[in-house]
Each structure stands twice: as C-alpha cells, then as structure tokens.
Amino acid sequence: MTFETEASASTAPRPAAAGTQQRAGLLDSVLASLADSKAEDIVTIDITGKSPMADQVVVASGRSHRHVGAIADHLLRDLKDAGHGNAQIEGVPQCDWVLIDAGDVIVHVFRPEVRAFYNIEKLWSVDDVSAPVHYAG
C-alpha cells in the first residue's frame, strides 16, 4: 500500500481533460446561480489566450443596488456549496459594480447605467470578430 504525501500529490501532472471539465463546471455553476438570482442580460466572453488571469468573463446586470448585492451574495454561496472554493469579491459596499474572481471565471455584476458606462463587453470583444455568447437560461 502506497500513500502520497501532499507535496508529491501536487506535483503529479493532472490530465488536461480534468481541468477543462472543472472550468466548465465552474462556468455552469456561475451561470445557473446568476439565472436563479434573476440577473439580467447575462453575457459570457471567452478570453482564453487573451489574458492569463482567467478563461471566461461573465457580465450581468441587477436592477438596483440591493439586487446587485443579492446576486453577488447568492453567487458566492453557490460557488462555495458547489465546491469551487472561496471566490474573492470587490465592490460590495456600493453595489454599483461588483467583481467576483472565481479563478478561471471572472464575474462582473453591474447596475444597468454603470454597465453601459464601462461597456466591459466591448473592451474584451474588440479583437474578436464574433459576438459574445449570450446565455439564455
């Protein structure tokens, strides 16, 4: 019987398919949580190869400060419950623009007028000839 120490287990190469499935599961969890929270105009943008910080950017809107905060809170709980760890969050006190860093997926939740002002979708899609993928859940 052989036991691996924590150090030897972390150095073992992981199959690429396992990482891809985990990322897909994370994105699915994010999109399901946003839909459950009644987030509006949910857009996913694939930034794989464009930035080392993440593979997907998700942009969504809430109707008010309170709705944006509730969406973010619900998303954090859902990610933790699904086993995706503790995501980092910024912007909660004002709830105009809340950013949730879940690792391979970055989520921006805006109030509509703030979203229109910053236009994050255009920023990430500028070199992309195809339009962002819209989620209809």
XYZ file of C-alpha atoms in Angstrom:
137
model
C 0.000 0.000 0.000
C 1.445 3.388 -1.031
C 0.439 6.760 0.345
C 1.243 10.009 -1.368
C 2.229 12.992 0.659
C 0.587 16.286 -0.060
C 3.752 17.529 -1.771
C 4.044 14.547 -4.103
C 0.346 14.621 -4.941
C 0.506 18.263 -6.020
C 3.475 17.667 -8.333
C 1.778 14.860 -10.237
C 0.545 16.060 -13.640
C -3.202 16.335 -13.970
C -4.907 15.324 -17.184
C -5.940 18.323 -19.290
C -9.470 16.974 -19.612
C -9.980 17.142 -15.838
C -9.059 20.837 -15.806
C -11.349 21.556 -18.739
C -14.259 19.772 -17.048
C -13.643 21.653 -13.798
C -13.621 25.004 -15.644
C -16.811 24.073 -17.493
C -18.412 23.078 -14.177
C -17.390 26.415 -12.653
C -18.889 28.361 -15.562
C -22.080 26.285 -15.400
C -22.357 26.969 -11.657
C -21.879 30.703 -12.221
C -24.478 30.872 -14.989
C -27.011 28.791 -13.040
C -26.600 30.975 -9.944
C -26.999 34.186 -11.952
C -30.137 32.827 -13.607
C -31.549 31.745 -10.224
C -30.902 35.253 -8.885
C -32.791 36.800 -11.821
C -29.693 38.599 -13.113
C -30.418 40.337 -16.395
C -28.597 40.403 -19.749
C -26.057 37.693 -18.857
C -23.133 37.595 -21.304
C -20.156 35.220 -21.322
C -16.956 36.141 -23.112
C -14.240 33.576 -23.787
C -10.879 35.224 -23.096
C -8.813 32.042 -23.258
C -5.439 33.048 -24.685
C -6.221 36.771 -24.431
C -5.371 37.056 -20.740
C -3.611 34.852 -18.202
C -5.966 35.957 -15.407
C -8.986 33.858 -16.459
C -10.608 31.868 -19.248
C -14.102 33.378 -19.093
C -15.587 36.759 -18.225
C -19.258 36.851 -17.302
C -21.110 40.164 -17.287
C -24.592 40.552 -15.816
C -26.891 43.295 -14.551
C -29.020 43.741 -11.482
C -31.959 46.136 -11.308
C -30.798 48.063 -8.223
C -28.029 48.330 -5.621
C -29.836 45.775 -3.489
C -30.335 43.363 -6.384
C -26.651 43.576 -7.402
C -25.607 42.820 -3.807
C -28.053 39.918 -3.544
C -26.828 38.421 -6.843
C -23.221 38.593 -5.642
C -24.040 37.098 -2.236
C -26.045 34.262 -3.801
C -23.243 33.547 -6.291
C -20.619 33.338 -3.539
C -22.729 30.887 -1.543
C -23.494 28.759 -4.608
C -19.827 28.565 -5.627
C -18.783 27.531 -2.143
C -21.583 24.933 -1.917
C -20.586 23.513 -5.316
C -17.016 23.009 -4.099
C -15.374 25.786 -6.116
C -13.737 27.351 -3.066
C -13.926 30.854 -1.751
C -14.105 33.431 -4.520
C -12.718 36.928 -3.993
C -15.146 39.848 -4.170
C -14.805 43.610 -4.621
C -17.331 46.440 -4.728
C -19.895 45.215 -2.202
C -20.265 48.394 -0.115
C -21.546 50.462 -3.071
C -23.061 47.639 -5.186
C -22.811 49.670 -8.403
C -20.273 47.223 -9.820
C -19.387 44.018 -8.003
C -16.492 41.922 -9.265
C -16.242 38.258 -8.256
C -12.977 36.460 -9.002
C -13.687 32.731 -9.022
C -10.351 31.787 -10.569
C -10.909 30.768 -14.182
C -14.146 32.775 -14.322
C -14.374 36.492 -13.531
C -17.903 37.804 -12.935
C -18.945 41.454 -13.196
C -22.389 42.379 -11.845
C -23.468 45.935 -12.655
C -26.377 48.264 -12.255
C -27.544 48.925 -15.856
C -26.346 52.539 -16.112
C -22.904 51.643 -14.708
C -22.647 48.722 -17.126
C -23.461 50.991 -20.057
C -20.807 53.493 -18.929
C -17.941 50.961 -18.614
C -19.016 48.714 -21.527
C -16.859 45.745 -20.470
C -18.192 43.570 -23.301
C -16.704 45.887 -25.919
C -13.379 46.015 -24.094
C -12.921 42.227 -24.264
C -14.542 41.723 -27.669
C -12.612 44.392 -29.562
C -10.289 41.893 -31.334
C -12.921 39.204 -31.627
C -14.812 39.003 -34.903
C -17.641 37.021 -33.335
C -20.130 38.491 -30.904
C -20.095 37.482 -27.210
C -22.061 34.363 -26.370
C -25.364 35.165 -24.669
C -26.732 32.765 -22.084
C -30.457 32.172 -22.238
C -31.274 30.051 -19.221
